Each structure stands twice: as C-alpha cells, then as structure tokens.
Coordinates of C-alpha atoms in Angstrom, one line a residue:
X61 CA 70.5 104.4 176.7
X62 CA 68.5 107.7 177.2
X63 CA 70.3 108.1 180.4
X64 CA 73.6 108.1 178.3
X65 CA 71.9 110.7 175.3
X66 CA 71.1 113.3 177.8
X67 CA 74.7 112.7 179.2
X68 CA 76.2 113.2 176.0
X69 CA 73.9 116.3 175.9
X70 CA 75.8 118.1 178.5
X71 CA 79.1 120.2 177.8
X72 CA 82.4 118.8 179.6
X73 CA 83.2 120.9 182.6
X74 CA 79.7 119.8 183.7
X75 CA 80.0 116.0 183.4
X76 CA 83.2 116.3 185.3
X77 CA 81.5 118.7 188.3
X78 CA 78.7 115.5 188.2
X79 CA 81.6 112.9 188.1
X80 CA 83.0 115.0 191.3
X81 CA 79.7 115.5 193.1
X82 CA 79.6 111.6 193.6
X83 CA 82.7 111.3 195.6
X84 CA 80.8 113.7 198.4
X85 CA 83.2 116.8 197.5
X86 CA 81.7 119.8 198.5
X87 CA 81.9 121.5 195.6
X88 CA 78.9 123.7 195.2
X89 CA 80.5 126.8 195.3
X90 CA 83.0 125.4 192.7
X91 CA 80.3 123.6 190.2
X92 CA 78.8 127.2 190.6
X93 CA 81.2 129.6 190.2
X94 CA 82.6 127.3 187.0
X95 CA 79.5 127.5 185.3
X96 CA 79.9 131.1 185.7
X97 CA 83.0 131.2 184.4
X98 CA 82.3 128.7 181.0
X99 CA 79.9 131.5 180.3
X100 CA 82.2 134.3 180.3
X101 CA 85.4 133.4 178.9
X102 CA 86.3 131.9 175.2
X103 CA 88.9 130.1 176.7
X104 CA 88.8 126.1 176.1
X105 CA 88.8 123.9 179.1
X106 CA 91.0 120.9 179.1
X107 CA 88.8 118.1 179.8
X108 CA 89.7 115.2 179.9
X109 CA 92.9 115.3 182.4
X110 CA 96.1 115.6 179.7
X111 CA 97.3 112.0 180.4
X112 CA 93.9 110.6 178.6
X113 CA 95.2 112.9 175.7
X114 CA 98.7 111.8 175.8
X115 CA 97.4 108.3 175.1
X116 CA 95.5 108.8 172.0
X117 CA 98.3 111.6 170.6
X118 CA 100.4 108.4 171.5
X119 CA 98.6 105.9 169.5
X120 CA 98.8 107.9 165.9
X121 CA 102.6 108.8 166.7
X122 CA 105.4 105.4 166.6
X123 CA 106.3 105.5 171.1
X124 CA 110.0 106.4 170.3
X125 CA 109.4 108.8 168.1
X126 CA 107.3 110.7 170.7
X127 CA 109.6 110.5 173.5
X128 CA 112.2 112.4 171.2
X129 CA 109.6 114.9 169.6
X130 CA 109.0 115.2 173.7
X131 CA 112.7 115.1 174.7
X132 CA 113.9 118.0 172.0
X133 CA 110.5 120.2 172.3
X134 CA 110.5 120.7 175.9
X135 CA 114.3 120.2 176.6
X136 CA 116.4 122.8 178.8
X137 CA 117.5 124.5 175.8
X138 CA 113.9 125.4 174.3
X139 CA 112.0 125.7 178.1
X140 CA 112.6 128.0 181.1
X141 CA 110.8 127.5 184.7
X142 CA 110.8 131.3 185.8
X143 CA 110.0 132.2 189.5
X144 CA 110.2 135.8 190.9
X145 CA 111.9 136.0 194.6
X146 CA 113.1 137.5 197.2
X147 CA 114.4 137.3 200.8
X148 CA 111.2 138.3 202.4
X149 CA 109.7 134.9 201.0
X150 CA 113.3 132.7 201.7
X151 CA 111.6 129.8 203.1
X152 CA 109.6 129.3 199.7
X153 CA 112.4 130.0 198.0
X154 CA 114.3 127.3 199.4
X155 CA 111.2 125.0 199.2
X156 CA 111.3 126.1 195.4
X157 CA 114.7 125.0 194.8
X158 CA 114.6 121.7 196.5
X159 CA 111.0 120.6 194.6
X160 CA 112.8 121.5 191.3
X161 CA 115.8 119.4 192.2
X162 CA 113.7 116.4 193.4
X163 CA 111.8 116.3 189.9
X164 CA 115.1 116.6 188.5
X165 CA 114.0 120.0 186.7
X166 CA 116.8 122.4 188.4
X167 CA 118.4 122.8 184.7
X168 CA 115.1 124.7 183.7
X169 CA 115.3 126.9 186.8
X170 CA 116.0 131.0 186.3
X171 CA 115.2 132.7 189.1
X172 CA 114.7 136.7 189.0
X173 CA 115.2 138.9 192.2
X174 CA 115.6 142.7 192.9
X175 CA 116.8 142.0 196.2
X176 CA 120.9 141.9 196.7
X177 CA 121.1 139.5 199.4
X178 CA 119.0 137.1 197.8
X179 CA 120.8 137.3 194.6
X180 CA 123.8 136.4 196.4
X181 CA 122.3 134.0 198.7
X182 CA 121.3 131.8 195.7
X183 CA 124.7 132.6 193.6
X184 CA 126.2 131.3 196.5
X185 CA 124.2 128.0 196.3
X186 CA 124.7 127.2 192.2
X187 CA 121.8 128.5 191.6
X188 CA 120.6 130.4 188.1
X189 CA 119.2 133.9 189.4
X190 CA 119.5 137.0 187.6
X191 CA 119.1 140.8 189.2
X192 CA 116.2 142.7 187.4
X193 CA 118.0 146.3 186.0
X194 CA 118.9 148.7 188.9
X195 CA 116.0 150.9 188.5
X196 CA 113.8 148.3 189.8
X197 CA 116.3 147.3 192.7
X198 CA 115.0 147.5 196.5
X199 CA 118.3 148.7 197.9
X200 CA 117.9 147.8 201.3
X201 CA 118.0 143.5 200.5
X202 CA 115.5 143.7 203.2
X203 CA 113.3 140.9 204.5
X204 CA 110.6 143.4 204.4
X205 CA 110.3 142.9 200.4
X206 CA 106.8 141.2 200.4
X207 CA 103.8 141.5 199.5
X208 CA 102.2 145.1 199.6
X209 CA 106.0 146.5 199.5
X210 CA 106.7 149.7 196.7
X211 CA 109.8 147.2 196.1
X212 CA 108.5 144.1 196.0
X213 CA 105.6 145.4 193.4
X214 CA 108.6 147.0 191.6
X215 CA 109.5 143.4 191.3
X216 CA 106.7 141.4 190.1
X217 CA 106.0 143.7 187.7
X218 CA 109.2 142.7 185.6
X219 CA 107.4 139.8 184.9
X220 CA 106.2 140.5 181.3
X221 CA 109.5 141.7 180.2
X222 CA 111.4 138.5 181.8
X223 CA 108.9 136.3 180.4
X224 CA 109.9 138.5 176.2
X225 CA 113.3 138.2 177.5
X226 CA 113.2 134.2 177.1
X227 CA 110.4 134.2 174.3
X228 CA 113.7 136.1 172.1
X229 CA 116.3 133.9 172.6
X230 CA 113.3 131.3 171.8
X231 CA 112.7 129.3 175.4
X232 CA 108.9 129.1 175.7
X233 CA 107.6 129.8 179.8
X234 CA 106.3 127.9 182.7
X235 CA 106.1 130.7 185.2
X236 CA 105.0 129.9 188.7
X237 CA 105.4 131.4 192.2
X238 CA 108.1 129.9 194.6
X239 CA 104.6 129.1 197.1
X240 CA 103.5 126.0 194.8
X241 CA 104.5 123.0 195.2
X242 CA 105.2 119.9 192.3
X243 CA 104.1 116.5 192.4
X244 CA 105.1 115.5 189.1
X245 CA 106.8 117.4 186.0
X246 CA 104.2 119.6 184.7
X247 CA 106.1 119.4 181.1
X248 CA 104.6 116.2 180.8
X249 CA 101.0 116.9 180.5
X250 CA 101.4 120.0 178.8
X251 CA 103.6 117.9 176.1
X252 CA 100.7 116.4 173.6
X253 CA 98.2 119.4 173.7
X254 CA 100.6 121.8 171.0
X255 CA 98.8 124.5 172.9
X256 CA 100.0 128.5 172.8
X257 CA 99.0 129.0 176.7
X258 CA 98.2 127.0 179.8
X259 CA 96.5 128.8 182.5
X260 CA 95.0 128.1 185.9
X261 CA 91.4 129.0 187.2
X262 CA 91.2 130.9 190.0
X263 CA 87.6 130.7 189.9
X264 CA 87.1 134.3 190.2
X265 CA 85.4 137.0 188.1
X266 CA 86.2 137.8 184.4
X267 CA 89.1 140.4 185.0
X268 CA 91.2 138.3 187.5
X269 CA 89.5 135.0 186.5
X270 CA 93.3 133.4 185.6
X271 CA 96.1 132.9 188.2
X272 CA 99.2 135.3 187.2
X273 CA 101.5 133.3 189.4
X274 CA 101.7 129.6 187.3
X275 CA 101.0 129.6 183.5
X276 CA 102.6 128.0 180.3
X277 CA 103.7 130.5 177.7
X278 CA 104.5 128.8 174.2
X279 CA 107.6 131.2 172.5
X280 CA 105.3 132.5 169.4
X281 CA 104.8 135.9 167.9
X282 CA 101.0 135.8 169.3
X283 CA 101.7 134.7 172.6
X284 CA 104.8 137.4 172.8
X285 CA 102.0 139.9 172.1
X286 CA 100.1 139.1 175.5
X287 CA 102.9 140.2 177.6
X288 CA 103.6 143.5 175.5
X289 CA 99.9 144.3 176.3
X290 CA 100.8 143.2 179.5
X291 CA 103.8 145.4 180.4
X292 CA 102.2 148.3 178.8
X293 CA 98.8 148.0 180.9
X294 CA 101.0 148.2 183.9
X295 CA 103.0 151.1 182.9
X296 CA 99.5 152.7 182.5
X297 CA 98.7 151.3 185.6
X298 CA 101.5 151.6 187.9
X299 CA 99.8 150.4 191.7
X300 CA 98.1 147.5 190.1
X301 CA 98.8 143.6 191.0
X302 CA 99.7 141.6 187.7
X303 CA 96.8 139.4 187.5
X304 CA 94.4 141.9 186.3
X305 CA 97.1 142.8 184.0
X306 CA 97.5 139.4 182.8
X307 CA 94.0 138.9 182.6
X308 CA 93.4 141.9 180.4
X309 CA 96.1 141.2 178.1
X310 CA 95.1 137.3 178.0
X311 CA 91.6 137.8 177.0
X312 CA 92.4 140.2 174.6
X313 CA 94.3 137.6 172.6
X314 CA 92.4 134.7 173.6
X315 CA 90.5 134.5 170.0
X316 CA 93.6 134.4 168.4
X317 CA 95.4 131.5 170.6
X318 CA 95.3 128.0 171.8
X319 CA 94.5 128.6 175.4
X320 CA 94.0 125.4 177.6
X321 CA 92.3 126.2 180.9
X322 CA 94.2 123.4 183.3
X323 CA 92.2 120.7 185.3
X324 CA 91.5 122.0 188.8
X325 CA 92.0 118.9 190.2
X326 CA 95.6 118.1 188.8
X327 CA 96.8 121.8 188.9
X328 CA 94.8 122.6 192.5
X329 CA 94.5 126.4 193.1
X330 CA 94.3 126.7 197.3
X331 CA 90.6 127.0 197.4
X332 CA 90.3 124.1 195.8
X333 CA 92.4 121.9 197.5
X334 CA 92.4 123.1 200.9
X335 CA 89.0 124.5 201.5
X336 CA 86.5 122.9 198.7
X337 CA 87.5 119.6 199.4
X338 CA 89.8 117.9 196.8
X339 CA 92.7 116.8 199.3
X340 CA 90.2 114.7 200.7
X341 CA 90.1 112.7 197.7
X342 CA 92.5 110.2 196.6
X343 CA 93.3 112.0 193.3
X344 CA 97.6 113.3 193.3
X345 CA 97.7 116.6 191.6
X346 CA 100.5 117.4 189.8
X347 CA 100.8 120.4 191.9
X348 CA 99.1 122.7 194.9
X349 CA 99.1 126.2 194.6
X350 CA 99.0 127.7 198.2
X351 CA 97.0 130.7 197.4
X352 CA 93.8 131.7 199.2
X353 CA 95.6 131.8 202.3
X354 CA 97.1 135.3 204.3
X355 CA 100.3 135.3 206.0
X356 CA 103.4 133.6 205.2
X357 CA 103.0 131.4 208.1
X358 CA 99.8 130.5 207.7
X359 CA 100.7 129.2 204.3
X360 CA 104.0 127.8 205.6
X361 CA 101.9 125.5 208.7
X362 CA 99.5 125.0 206.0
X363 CA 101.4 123.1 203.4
X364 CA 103.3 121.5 205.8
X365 CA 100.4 120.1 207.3
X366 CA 99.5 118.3 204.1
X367 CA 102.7 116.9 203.2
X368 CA 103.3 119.6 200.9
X369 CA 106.7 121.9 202.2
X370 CA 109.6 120.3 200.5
X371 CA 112.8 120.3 202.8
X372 CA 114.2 117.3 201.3
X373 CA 115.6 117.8 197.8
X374 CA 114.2 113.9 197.1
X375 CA 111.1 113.1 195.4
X376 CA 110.5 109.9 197.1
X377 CA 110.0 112.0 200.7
X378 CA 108.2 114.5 199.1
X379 CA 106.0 111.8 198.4
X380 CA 106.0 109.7 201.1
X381 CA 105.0 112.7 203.1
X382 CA 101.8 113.9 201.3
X383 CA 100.9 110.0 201.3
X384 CA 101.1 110.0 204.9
X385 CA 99.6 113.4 205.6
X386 CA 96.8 111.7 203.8
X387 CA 96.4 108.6 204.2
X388 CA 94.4 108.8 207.4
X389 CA 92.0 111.3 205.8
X390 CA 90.8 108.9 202.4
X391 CA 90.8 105.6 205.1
X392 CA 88.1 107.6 207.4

C-alpha cells in the first residue's frame, strides 16, 4: 500500500519513464532529457496513450453516436494532411503517397511544392498538389531542392501561410514531412482529446523542443494566431529553419491553448525509435519519424531496414514487413 502512495506521488511522464525502464530500454538519456523538458514547458503531456482516453470518452458518449461525432469532425471536408515536397526528396514523396493510400487517407492529402517538375509529376499521378505563388518558385525543378538549398528554405517557409490557408476555409491541420511513416490513422487518437494542438517531442532544448515537421492544428482563432506569429518571426528572420519559428510562436500561445504533447512511444521521433531503444520493444507506434539521421540515403537504408519504406500502396505489406523486420529482434 505505501509502495502504491509514493507511486501515486509521482507526476505522469515519470511513472511512464519507470514503466519503460523495466522492459531494459535504454532510456537514460530520454528519462533525463524529459524531466528536463516537464520543467520547462507549460505544455500538458498526454499520458496515458490516447486509446485508454478514447475508452472512457467512449463510455459517457452512446458507441454510434461517437463514431458519427468522429465520422463528421475529422471527415475530408473539415481535415487536411499537408506535406511540403519536392523532387530532390521523390523517393519520400512516393513513400508518402503510397502510406496515405494504404490507410485509406489519400482524400486528406494536399501536397505543396515550389518545384515544376514535381508539381507535374504528381498532377500527372491524381494527386492533390498545389504550386506555392511564383515568388517562392525554384525555377530550375531541380533535384538539388533539398535541405540547405536558398529554394528549398524558400519552400518550407510557406508553411505558416498554407497551414491559415486551410484554417479559412475551416479544415483544421495534420502537417507532417513526406520522411514519416504511418502505422495507423493518426485521426483516431487525436479524436477524443478536443485538443487545440498536438505536437511531437523532439527532446531538445526549450526553443526547438517541438518537431515542426508533424503536428495537429485545430482550425480556431487561437490556434490561427500561432502561425501569424509564426510567418511573421520568419519574415524577421529570413535564414532560419521553421522549428525555432514554430517553437517561438507555439509557446507564446501555449497558456492560451489545449496543447497535447504526443506519447513518444506511439508517435516515435528517430532518436527514440532507432537509437534509444523503442523498436526493440514490442509496442506498434502509430508512426516513425525518420529524423535524427543525415543523408537521404542513410534515412532511405534506414527505414527500410526496419520495415518502414512503403513501396506497396497496401497496408497489410506495410505491416507484414515491420513485423518481420522485427520479429527476430523481440524473440532474441
């Protein structure tokens, strides 16, 4: 009984750290750097996992009568999956497109490019893309438009005023970079919280603590201030990457909104899957961002290793693969 007082004692995140400490993860720097960041941020963490949450939400609200609150909040007409792209990243473009159509969430999909050939390359395939305006065009269409690139930051940094874009013809946001991959609809657990924002620890310091590339946006009037902040830091600060934009802008709201830090084991950053542990564990995300990693095909050889490319537009393969990729790692 005492045992279960001082338990009760301790705050959340850290039960869940001692919960993970007894499968043999090695987590210290994790357990370590998340203490760090409970202390600095007002943000609420979202323990337990959403499905726990869904279940008592469900048991106050008659089962039908959720799945259509479900069915007409987060329906195609009210929710867009946003991804920036271009032809320098065309293999994670491709792997984008096929994960989305294998979880049946292609209707969602608008994709945003600056680059011409890509634009026509996924026109060409049925695909919703949309060229950014022409004074943030690369004009070459090269493969060259990645990361570091004068054009490809020209790009990323229409992300505030494509995320306003949808908030005003009232679609709320699930942003994320073509380099993650989905292992379940994400709409589904964000469903039953009626948070404002959904964010993903990157375990870092304060000002680039949360992940720019994969957040939920709710279409509000608070939330649409975080991205005017956010557009307006970068036009202040032209050479910067968006996450301390995002960050800055984020926290400067955060007292104000309904922000839900995700579970770092269901929503794995690449630190935390590939290199603290957690794909050795038998736990199925509902998705892997393949961050923490340099080079495209290091990231590529990486994912692919664990199951985790889609080249199959089928749900079933995609998980049939990470099963077997594994498989022979929880068995040892």
């Amino acid at each position: 009984m005492s045992r279960c007082r001082r338990l009760s004692a301790l705050s959340l995140p850290v039960v869940v750290l001692l919960l993970l400490l007894t499968r043999r993860l090695d987590l210290t720097q994790l357990s370590t750097q998340f203490a760090l960041s409970a202390i600095v941020s007002p943000v609420q963490a979202l323990y337990p996992p959403p499905q726990l949450l869904a279940r008592r939400v469900a048991e106050r609200t008659p089962p039908h009568l959720a799945r259509a609150q479900w069915r007409a909040q987060y329906a195609p007409s009210n929710v867009s999956i946003v991804s920036i792209v271009s032809s320098g990243y065309r293999q994670w473009t491709d792997h984008l497109v096929a994960n989305m159509r294998a979880l049946g969430l292609l209707s969602y999909l608008r994709l945003i490019t600056n680059d011409g050939r890509c634009h026509a390359y996924l026109l060409a395939s049925g695909i919703n893309v949309q060229l950014t305006p022409s004074s943030t065009r690369d004009g070459s269409g090269s493969a060259e438009l990645r990361y570091g690139t004068v054009g490809y930051q020209k790009l990323v940094h229409q992300l505030p005023a494509v995320v306003l874009r949808e908030f005003r013809v009232g679609r709320s946001v699930l942003f994320l970079d073509a380099d993650i991959t989905l292992l379940a609809n994400p709409l589904a657990y964000l469903a039953p919280l009626g948070g404002d924002m959904y964010v993903q620890d990157d375990l870092r310091k304060p000002d680039s603590r949360f992940n720019g590339g994969f957040f939920f946006a709710a279409a509000s009037s608070q939330t649409e201030r975080v991205f005017i902040d956010m557009d307006e830091y970068i036009r202040a600060h032209p050479t910067t990457n968006n996450q301390p934009a995002f960050n800055w802008a984020l926290l400067r709201h955060a007292r104000r909104l309904r922000i839900h830090v995700l579970d770092p084991l269901l929503f794995a950053n690449g630190q935390a899957f590939f290199d603290l542990g957690t794909a050795a564990t038998r736990i199925l995300p509902v998705l892997v961002h393949h961050n923490f990693a340099v080079g495209v095909g290091t990231k590529v050889e990486r994912a692919r290793r664990h199951g985790l490319l889609v080249e199959r537009a089928d749900l079933g393969s995609l998980l049939a693969n990470y099963s077997m990729a594994h498989l022979s790692r929880t068995e040892s």
